[in-house]
Short mmCIF file of C-alpha atoms and ligand atoms in Angstrom, two decimals:
data_model
loop_
_atom_site.label_atom_id
_atom_site.label_comp_id
_atom_site.label_asym_id
_atom_site.label_seq_id
_atom_site.Cartn_x
_atom_site.Cartn_y
_atom_site.Cartn_z
CA MET A 5 113.61 131.11 73.17
CA GLU A 6 116.06 128.31 72.41
CA LYS A 7 116.28 126.80 68.94
CA LEU A 8 118.48 124.33 67.10
CA VAL A 9 120.09 125.50 63.86
CA ILE A 10 121.20 122.70 61.58
CA ASN A 11 123.08 122.91 58.29
CA GLY A 12 122.27 119.54 56.82
CA GLY A 13 123.55 117.22 54.15
CA LYS A 14 126.61 115.81 55.94
CA SER A 15 127.29 112.14 56.68
CA ILE A 16 128.06 111.27 60.30
CA PHE A 17 130.97 109.22 61.64
CA GLY A 18 132.40 108.26 65.04
CA LYS A 19 131.20 106.98 68.40
CA VAL A 20 128.33 107.99 70.63
CA ASN A 21 127.65 106.95 74.23
CA ILE A 22 124.05 106.22 75.09
CA ASN A 23 122.67 107.40 78.44
CA GLY A 24 120.53 105.56 80.94
CA ALA A 25 116.94 104.92 79.89
CA LYS A 26 114.57 107.83 80.52
CA ASN A 27 111.51 105.64 80.83
CA ALA A 28 113.27 103.31 83.30
CA ALA A 29 114.72 106.15 85.38
CA VAL A 30 111.42 108.04 85.67
CA ALA A 31 109.88 104.94 87.24
CA ILE A 32 112.84 103.77 89.34
CA LEU A 33 113.25 107.09 91.17
CA PRO A 34 109.60 107.25 92.36
CA ALA A 35 109.87 103.51 93.22
CA ALA A 36 112.75 104.36 95.57
CA ILE A 37 110.33 106.03 97.99
CA ILE A 38 108.79 102.68 98.89
CA ALA A 39 111.94 102.00 100.96
CA SER A 40 111.36 102.90 104.60
CA LYS A 41 114.97 102.09 105.57
CA GLY A 42 118.36 102.96 104.06
CA THR A 43 119.17 105.07 101.01
CA SER A 44 119.17 104.17 97.32
CA THR A 45 121.83 105.27 94.86
CA VAL A 46 120.80 104.86 91.24
CA ASP A 47 123.46 105.15 88.57
CA ASN A 48 123.18 105.72 84.81
CA ILE A 49 120.53 108.41 85.22
CA PRO A 50 120.18 110.66 82.16
CA ASN A 51 120.63 114.39 82.56
CA ILE A 52 117.25 115.47 81.17
CA GLU A 53 114.37 117.75 82.16
CA ASP A 54 112.03 114.90 83.13
CA ILE A 55 114.55 113.77 85.76
CA ASN A 56 114.83 117.35 87.10
CA CYS A 57 111.04 117.30 87.54
CA ILE A 58 111.13 113.94 89.38
CA GLU A 59 113.89 115.26 91.64
CA LYS A 60 111.74 118.30 92.58
CA ILE A 61 108.74 116.07 93.34
CA LEU A 62 110.89 113.77 95.52
CA LYS A 63 112.16 116.75 97.50
CA TYR A 64 108.63 118.14 97.84
CA LEU A 65 107.52 114.85 99.39
CA GLY A 66 110.30 115.10 101.97
CA CYS A 67 113.07 112.93 100.46
CA LYS A 68 116.69 113.94 100.78
CA VAL A 69 118.11 113.87 97.26
CA GLU A 70 121.74 114.19 96.19
CA LYS A 71 122.70 114.38 92.56
CA ALA A 72 126.13 113.53 91.14
CA SER A 73 126.99 113.67 87.42
CA ASN A 74 124.86 110.70 86.41
CA SER A 75 123.67 109.22 89.67
CA ILE A 76 121.05 110.14 92.24
CA THR A 77 120.94 109.18 95.92
CA ILE A 78 117.57 109.19 97.63
CA ASP A 79 116.87 108.97 101.34
CA SER A 80 113.13 108.39 101.63
CA THR A 81 113.01 107.45 105.30
CA GLU A 82 111.25 110.66 106.34
CA ILE A 83 108.55 111.41 103.80
CA THR A 84 106.51 114.38 105.07
CA THR A 85 103.50 114.37 102.73
CA THR A 86 101.65 112.00 100.41
CA ASN A 87 100.05 114.90 98.53
CA ALA A 88 102.23 115.70 95.50
CA ASP A 89 100.74 119.16 95.09
CA ILE A 90 103.52 120.63 92.95
CA GLU A 91 103.35 121.86 89.35
CA GLU A 92 106.11 119.50 88.08
CA VAL A 93 103.54 116.69 88.34
CA ARG A 94 101.56 118.26 85.50
CA LYS A 95 104.63 118.67 83.29
CA MET A 96 105.31 114.98 82.76
CA ARG A 97 103.61 111.65 82.30
CA ALA A 98 105.67 109.59 84.71
CA SER A 99 104.52 111.56 87.77
CA TYR A 100 101.74 108.95 87.92
CA TYR A 101 104.30 106.50 89.37
CA PHE A 102 104.11 108.43 92.64
CA LEU A 103 100.55 107.11 92.96
CA GLY A 104 101.63 103.45 93.02
CA ALA A 105 104.72 104.10 95.17
CA LEU A 106 102.96 106.25 97.82
CA LEU A 107 99.97 103.90 97.91
CA ALA A 108 102.29 100.92 98.52
CA ARG A 109 104.03 102.48 101.50
CA PHE A 110 101.48 104.83 103.07
CA LYS A 111 98.14 103.42 101.80
CA LYS A 112 97.28 106.89 100.54
CA ALA A 113 98.32 109.27 97.79
CA ARG A 114 97.14 112.39 96.03
CA VAL A 115 98.69 113.22 92.67
CA GLU A 116 97.29 115.46 89.94
CA LEU A 117 96.51 113.86 86.61
CA PRO A 118 99.74 113.69 84.61
CA GLY A 119 100.91 115.77 81.63
CA GLY A 120 103.36 114.55 78.99
CA CYS A 121 103.52 114.50 75.20
CA PRO A 122 100.28 115.38 73.33
CA ILE A 123 100.18 112.18 71.28
CA GLY A 124 96.71 110.83 72.06
CA VAL A 125 94.04 110.52 74.75
CA ARG A 126 96.30 108.56 77.13
CA PRO A 127 93.79 107.37 79.76
CA ILE A 128 94.92 105.85 83.09
CA ASP A 129 91.90 103.59 83.58
CA GLN A 130 94.07 100.46 83.76
CA HIS A 131 96.20 101.94 86.56
CA ILE A 132 93.00 102.75 88.47
CA LYS A 133 91.52 99.32 87.81
CA GLY A 134 94.67 97.76 89.33
CA PHE A 135 94.70 100.01 92.41
CA GLU A 136 91.02 99.29 93.03
CA ALA A 137 91.54 95.55 92.64
CA LEU A 138 94.21 95.72 95.37
CA GLY A 139 91.68 97.37 97.69
CA ALA A 140 92.23 101.11 97.20
CA LYS A 141 89.39 103.61 97.03
CA VAL A 142 89.96 105.90 94.05
CA VAL A 143 88.40 109.36 93.82
CA ILE A 144 89.20 111.79 91.03
CA GLU A 145 88.39 115.37 91.96
CA HIS A 146 89.69 118.81 91.04
CA GLY A 147 91.97 117.17 88.46
CA ALA A 148 93.76 114.94 90.96
CA VAL A 149 93.70 111.23 91.73
CA ASN A 150 93.12 110.48 95.43
CA LEU A 151 93.90 106.99 96.66
CA THR A 152 93.16 105.60 100.11
CA ALA A 153 93.19 102.06 101.48
CA ASP A 154 92.90 100.39 104.86
CA GLU A 155 95.03 97.59 103.54
CA LEU A 156 96.16 96.29 100.17
CA ILE A 157 95.52 92.64 99.42
CA GLY A 158 97.09 90.68 96.56
CA THR A 159 94.78 89.54 93.79
CA SER A 160 94.74 88.62 90.10
CA ILE A 161 94.49 91.53 87.65
CA TYR A 162 94.03 91.21 83.89
CA PHE A 163 94.92 94.38 81.97
CA ASP A 164 92.53 95.13 79.09
CA VAL A 165 95.33 96.81 77.11
CA VAL A 166 99.07 96.24 77.24
CA SER A 167 100.28 99.30 79.15
CA VAL A 168 103.80 100.03 80.33
CA GLY A 169 102.59 102.61 82.84
CA ALA A 170 99.79 100.49 84.31
CA THR A 171 102.03 97.41 84.59
CA ILE A 172 104.74 99.32 86.47
CA ASN A 173 102.34 101.34 88.62
CA VAL A 174 100.33 98.35 89.83
CA MET A 175 103.57 96.40 90.38
CA LEU A 176 104.75 99.24 92.64
CA ALA A 177 101.46 99.28 94.54
CA ALA A 178 101.55 95.50 95.06
CA THR A 179 105.11 95.21 96.46
CA LEU A 180 103.99 95.45 100.10
CA ALA A 181 100.42 94.11 99.64
CA LYS A 182 99.34 91.08 101.67
CA GLY A 183 99.66 87.84 99.74
CA VAL A 184 100.24 87.31 96.03
CA THR A 185 99.32 89.61 93.14
CA VAL A 186 99.32 88.25 89.59
CA LEU A 187 99.36 90.73 86.70
CA GLU A 188 98.16 89.24 83.41
CA ASN A 189 98.61 90.79 79.94
CA SER A 190 101.50 92.84 81.33
CA ALA A 191 103.82 95.00 79.24
CA LYS A 192 107.18 93.32 78.51
CA GLU A 193 109.32 96.41 77.81
CA PRO A 194 112.92 96.32 79.07
CA HIS A 195 112.14 99.12 81.52
CA VAL A 196 109.38 97.05 83.13
CA VAL A 197 112.05 94.41 83.84
CA ASP A 198 114.45 97.09 85.05
CA VAL A 199 111.96 98.47 87.59
CA ALA A 200 111.20 94.92 88.82
CA ASN A 201 114.95 94.27 89.21
CA PHE A 202 115.33 97.49 91.17
CA LEU A 203 112.42 96.61 93.47
CA ASN A 204 113.85 93.11 93.99
CA SER A 205 117.22 94.67 94.87
CA MET A 206 115.36 96.61 97.59
CA GLY A 207 113.87 93.36 98.93
CA ALA A 208 110.69 92.89 96.88
CA ASN A 209 109.65 89.47 95.57
CA ILE A 210 108.69 89.90 91.90
CA LYS A 211 108.91 87.11 89.34
CA GLY A 212 108.09 86.99 85.63
CA ALA A 213 108.80 90.61 84.62
CA GLY A 214 109.52 90.56 80.88
CA THR A 215 106.75 88.00 80.29
CA ASP A 216 103.06 88.79 80.18
CA THR A 217 102.46 87.29 83.65
CA ILE A 218 104.11 89.00 86.62
CA LYS A 219 103.79 87.52 90.09
CA ILE A 220 104.38 89.76 93.09
CA THR A 221 104.52 88.25 96.58
CA GLY A 222 104.08 91.03 99.10
CA VAL A 223 106.91 91.63 101.59
CA GLU A 224 106.97 93.56 104.89
CA GLU A 225 109.21 96.44 103.84
CA LEU A 226 111.84 97.55 101.33
CA THR A 227 115.34 98.82 102.07
CA GLY A 228 117.38 101.21 99.88
CA CYS A 229 119.95 99.69 97.51
CA ASN A 230 122.53 100.53 94.85
CA TYR A 231 121.36 100.09 91.30
CA SER A 232 122.24 101.05 87.72
CA ALA A 233 119.51 101.78 85.16
CA ILE A 234 119.58 100.11 81.74
CA PRO A 235 120.72 102.03 78.63
CA ASP A 236 118.12 103.99 76.69
CA GLN A 237 116.84 101.86 73.85
CA ILE A 238 115.04 104.85 72.29
CA GLU A 239 118.03 107.21 72.38
CA ALA A 240 120.13 104.42 70.82
CA GLY A 241 117.48 103.81 68.14
CA THR A 242 117.38 107.54 67.38
CA PHE A 243 121.14 107.58 66.65
CA MET A 244 120.83 104.39 64.59
CA ILE A 245 118.06 105.92 62.47
CA ALA A 246 119.99 109.19 62.14
CA THR A 247 123.05 107.32 60.84
CA ALA A 248 120.90 105.37 58.39
CA ALA A 249 119.36 108.65 57.20
CA CYS A 250 122.55 110.76 56.95
CA GLY A 251 124.84 108.00 55.72
CA GLY A 252 128.11 107.25 57.46
CA GLU A 253 129.33 104.86 60.14
CA VAL A 254 128.64 105.22 63.86
CA ILE A 255 129.43 102.97 66.82
CA ILE A 256 126.66 103.26 69.38
CA ASN A 257 128.12 102.41 72.79
CA ASN A 258 126.48 101.40 76.10
CA VAL A 259 123.49 99.57 74.63
CA ILE A 260 121.89 96.17 75.04
CA PRO A 261 121.72 94.97 71.39
CA LYS A 262 118.87 92.55 72.22
CA HIS A 263 116.67 95.55 73.10
CA LEU A 264 117.34 97.04 69.66
CA GLU A 265 116.44 94.00 67.55
CA SER A 266 113.19 95.34 66.09
CA ILE A 267 114.99 98.53 65.03
CA SER A 268 118.07 96.74 63.65
CA ALA A 269 115.79 94.41 61.65
CA LYS A 270 113.95 97.31 59.98
CA LEU A 271 117.15 99.20 59.17
CA ILE A 272 118.69 96.05 57.67
CA GLU A 273 115.50 95.53 55.63
CA MET A 274 115.96 99.08 54.29
CA GLY A 275 119.55 98.31 53.22
CA ALA A 276 121.69 99.57 56.13
CA GLU A 277 124.29 97.37 57.83
CA VAL A 278 124.02 96.72 61.59
CA ILE A 279 126.74 94.84 63.47
CA GLU A 280 126.06 93.77 67.05
CA HIS A 281 128.82 93.73 69.68
CA ASP A 282 128.56 92.87 73.40
CA ASP A 283 127.37 96.27 74.54
CA ALA A 284 127.48 98.29 71.32
CA VAL A 285 126.16 98.26 67.78
CA THR A 286 127.83 99.63 64.66
CA ILE A 287 125.62 101.02 61.97
CA LYS A 288 126.80 101.69 58.42
CA SER A 289 124.75 103.29 55.70
CA LYS A 290 125.68 104.25 52.15
CA GLY A 291 123.47 105.49 49.33
CA ARG A 292 119.69 105.57 49.26
CA LEU A 293 117.78 103.09 51.44
CA LYS A 294 114.57 101.30 50.44
CA GLY A 295 111.08 102.15 51.73
CA VAL A 296 109.64 99.94 54.43
CA ASN A 297 106.36 99.01 56.15
CA ILE A 298 106.16 99.44 59.92
CA LYS A 299 103.49 98.78 62.52
CA THR A 300 104.19 100.03 66.02
CA LEU A 301 103.50 97.44 68.72
CA PRO A 302 104.26 96.79 72.40
CA TYR A 303 107.73 95.27 73.02
CA PRO A 304 109.23 93.23 71.39
CA GLY A 305 107.46 94.90 68.44
CA PHE A 306 108.64 98.12 66.80
CA PRO A 307 108.44 100.89 69.46
CA THR A 308 105.99 103.75 68.96
CA ASP A 309 108.67 106.07 70.38
CA LEU A 310 110.77 105.54 67.24
CA GLN A 311 107.91 105.81 64.74
CA GLN A 312 108.47 109.54 64.23
CA PRO A 313 112.26 109.35 63.63
CA MET A 314 111.60 106.38 61.35
CA SER A 315 109.09 108.32 59.29
CA THR A 316 111.74 111.01 58.70
CA LEU A 317 114.07 108.31 57.37
CA SER A 318 111.27 106.97 55.14
CA THR A 319 110.74 110.40 53.53
CA ILE A 320 114.02 109.99 51.62
CA ALA A 321 113.91 106.21 51.09
CA GLU A 322 113.27 104.87 47.61
CA GLY A 323 109.64 103.96 46.95
CA ARG A 324 106.66 103.85 49.27
CA SER A 325 106.68 103.31 53.05
CA ILE A 326 103.55 102.57 55.04
CA ILE A 327 103.63 103.37 58.74
CA ASN A 328 100.85 102.11 60.99
CA GLU A 329 100.78 103.76 64.44
CA SER A 330 98.78 101.29 66.49
CA ILE A 331 99.53 102.68 69.99
CA TYR A 332 98.71 106.42 69.87
CA GLU A 333 96.07 107.99 67.62
CA SER A 334 97.70 111.45 67.40
CA ARG A 335 101.36 110.65 66.94
CA PHE A 336 101.58 112.15 63.45
CA LYS A 337 101.94 115.83 64.36
CA HIS A 338 105.45 115.85 62.88
CA VAL A 339 104.05 115.09 59.42
CA ASP A 340 103.01 118.69 58.65
CA GLU A 341 106.50 119.82 59.67
CA LEU A 342 108.15 117.24 57.41
CA LYS A 343 105.93 118.40 54.55
CA LYS A 344 107.37 121.93 54.96
CA MET A 345 110.72 120.35 54.14
CA GLY A 346 109.46 118.73 50.94
CA ALA A 347 108.31 115.30 52.20
CA THR A 348 105.41 113.58 50.46
CA ILE A 349 103.19 112.08 53.17
CA LYS A 350 99.50 111.33 53.35
CA VAL A 351 97.94 110.45 56.71
CA GLU A 352 94.75 108.40 56.85
CA GLY A 353 93.72 107.78 60.45
CA ARG A 354 96.54 105.84 62.08
CA ILE A 355 98.37 105.19 58.79
CA ALA A 356 100.97 107.38 57.10
CA ILE A 357 101.75 106.69 53.46
CA ILE A 358 105.15 108.11 52.57
CA ASP A 359 106.45 108.34 49.01
CA GLY A 360 110.20 108.85 49.19
CA VAL A 361 111.75 111.97 47.67
CA GLU A 362 115.42 112.42 46.68
CA THR A 363 116.11 114.86 49.51
CA LEU A 364 114.53 117.27 51.98
CA THR A 365 115.16 121.02 52.05
CA GLY A 366 115.85 123.09 55.16
CA ALA A 367 112.96 125.04 56.71
CA GLN A 368 111.77 126.53 59.99
CA VAL A 369 109.96 123.72 61.82
CA ARG A 370 108.59 122.89 65.25
CA ALA A 371 109.07 120.01 67.67
CA THR A 372 105.47 119.31 68.68
CA ASP A 373 106.48 116.60 71.20
CA LEU A 374 109.61 114.77 72.36
CA ARG A 375 110.07 112.19 69.59
CA ALA A 376 108.66 114.55 66.96
CA GLY A 377 111.58 116.74 68.02
CA ALA A 378 114.05 113.92 67.36
CA ALA A 379 112.37 113.39 63.98
CA MET A 380 112.84 117.07 63.09
CA VAL A 381 116.51 117.02 64.15
CA ILE A 382 117.12 114.03 61.86
CA ALA A 383 115.22 115.82 59.08
CA GLY A 384 117.46 118.86 59.56
CA LEU A 385 120.60 116.69 59.45
CA ILE A 386 119.67 115.22 56.06
CA ALA A 387 118.13 118.31 54.44
CA ASN A 388 119.88 120.60 52.00
CA GLY A 389 120.37 124.05 53.52
CA THR A 390 119.49 125.37 56.97
CA THR A 391 116.78 124.02 59.27
CA ILE A 392 115.68 125.81 62.41
CA VAL A 393 113.93 123.61 64.99
CA GLU A 394 111.74 125.40 67.52
CA GLY A 395 110.02 123.91 70.57
CA ILE A 396 113.21 122.19 71.68
CA GLU A 397 112.11 122.14 75.32
CA HIS A 398 110.31 118.96 74.27
CA ILE A 399 113.61 117.46 73.09
CA ASP A 400 115.38 118.44 76.33
CA ARG A 401 112.80 116.43 78.29
CA GLY A 402 114.25 113.19 76.91
CA TYR A 403 117.57 113.63 75.07
CA PRO A 404 120.64 114.73 77.05
CA ASN A 405 122.88 117.02 75.01
CA ILE A 406 121.44 116.08 71.65
CA GLU A 407 123.27 118.79 69.71
CA ASN A 408 126.67 118.04 71.27
CA LYS A 409 126.32 114.33 70.56
CA PHE A 410 125.54 114.98 66.89
CA LYS A 411 128.26 117.65 66.66
CA ALA A 412 130.82 115.10 67.88
CA LEU A 413 129.76 112.89 64.95
CA GLY A 414 130.55 115.68 62.48
CA ALA A 415 127.10 117.27 62.11
CA ASP A 416 126.73 121.03 61.78
CA ILE A 417 124.24 121.74 64.57
CA LYS A 418 124.11 124.39 67.28
CA ARG A 419 121.72 125.75 69.91
CA ILE A 420 120.87 129.43 69.73
CA TYR A 421 119.17 131.63 72.36
CA GLU A 422 116.90 134.39 71.05
C1 EPZ B 1 105.08 104.82 78.18
O1 EPZ B 1 103.91 105.61 78.25
C2 EPZ B 1 106.19 105.76 77.83
N1 EPZ B 1 106.27 106.81 78.83
C3 EPZ B 1 105.94 106.35 76.46
O2 EPZ B 1 107.10 107.09 76.14
C4 EPZ B 1 105.75 105.26 75.43
O3 EPZ B 1 105.35 105.82 74.21
C5 EPZ B 1 104.68 104.27 75.89
O4 EPZ B 1 104.97 103.78 77.21
C6 EPZ B 1 104.54 103.06 74.98
O5 EPZ B 1 105.74 102.36 74.92
C7 EPZ B 1 106.85 106.56 80.00
O6 EPZ B 1 107.37 105.50 80.25
C8 EPZ B 1 106.90 107.69 80.96
P1 EPZ B 1 101.16 102.90 77.85
P2 EPZ B 1 102.63 105.03 78.95
O7 EPZ B 1 100.40 102.91 79.12
O8 EPZ B 1 103.05 104.09 80.02
C9 EPZ B 1 96.61 102.85 76.36
C10 EPZ B 1 108.32 108.80 75.08
O9 EPZ B 1 108.36 109.35 73.97
N2 EPZ B 1 96.25 102.91 77.78
O10 EPZ B 1 102.04 101.74 77.55
O11 EPZ B 1 101.78 106.17 79.34
C11 EPZ B 1 97.27 104.13 75.89
O12 EPZ B 1 96.33 105.13 75.54
C12 EPZ B 1 107.01 108.46 75.73
O13 EPZ B 1 109.33 108.53 75.76
C13 EPZ B 1 94.94 102.79 78.19
O14 EPZ B 1 94.03 102.67 77.35
O15 EPZ B 1 101.99 104.24 77.75
C14 EPZ B 1 98.08 103.65 74.71
O16 EPZ B 1 97.27 103.55 73.57
C15 EPZ B 1 105.82 109.02 75.10
N3 EPZ B 1 94.64 102.82 79.53
C16 EPZ B 1 98.50 102.22 75.14
O17 EPZ B 1 97.59 101.85 76.18
C17 EPZ B 1 95.62 102.94 80.47
O18 EPZ B 1 95.27 102.96 81.66
C18 EPZ B 1 99.91 102.10 75.66
O19 EPZ B 1 100.13 103.10 76.66
C19 EPZ B 1 96.95 103.05 80.07
C20 EPZ B 1 97.24 103.01 78.72
#
């Protein structure tokens, strides 16, 4: 079993380079299979477990895939099956994007219901509603979603909830549909825009991504292209929060500062300093920060994916912090782990009330999901003494080289194999 061992209590200083966005890459790579001509090379792909899973699924479907250090080339001209009957599908959430992509090109798809972090019920009813509205027949049996359609015809779809996954998936399905599809109440996350830009580079006609109304005019076919994924807003935010928590000064390179505004604003409110550059931010933190109130919301609100790291920071802030998790009902599994380290937290439904303590103390803790893992790493970095983080396979799904990046900033952190 692999674990992280952290001797905490050190400030961090230096520069860190942020990788390409996980949640953009895991949608862009399945989207590439809509191209029936040419190859696509996508750059700025993070080296993480979720991408390894996507690569295996692509190969299973018949794509030729070549991986370089941080780019992937996909030739999807000769797909051999539309039945993604491979266990990697169950290991991750984003495997559901193969439904929209296969449906667009082949008018049929079979993909098992997705896995992913255990943070709530996570239904896919809005994806299904969109596929059905475009003309697909949807049957769920033996744990898999089966889609078939004679033809897909553009229509107007109003999402009942703002969903990143449903917005992207239905956008994929509509790229080759006849006529115009209008998606209302769409998610506005930067990775929704990134996937739309990628599809447009392949020849799609998508307008309005980044607003709540996306208009997709169906085209005949897509052709492979060269593309570079956006930087990972959540990895960047994790390093910003870690610097605020540990104290120190870190330049976070390869970011789009606009995407980080909700995070910068909260850290400034707590007393940290954030300086924006063209494609970097500098964060400086000294002394104890002040408690803060946070409500997670769809973009441009505060991202749910940084709620857990932010609650670690709040455990040592002065005074009371109130954190309202409005997206996922079970995203507080890290709280019991933080309590083992001396944090004072009370959870009532979707609200965590955190009364700041002077410091945390090292303990043996568990990463219960991906961002809970990041929260425990930050807790270990600030705690007095030694923290051992187990369950780090969750962390490896989304953070490339997390221990080496923190080590380069002066942290005492290493991976052990037992
Ligand atoms: C994406 O999940 C991300 N995953 C998540 O990142 C992220 O937390 C989430 O968006 C919110 O930003 C990927 O991109 C692979 P949603 P997704 O559909 O698309 C409800 C991480 O840590 N809903 O935007 O699955 C849902 O239950 C991960 O990197 C429905 O009710 O999330 C939730 O309450 C974890 N019906 C809300 O909408 C649906 O059909 C938002 O979910 C779909 C969603």
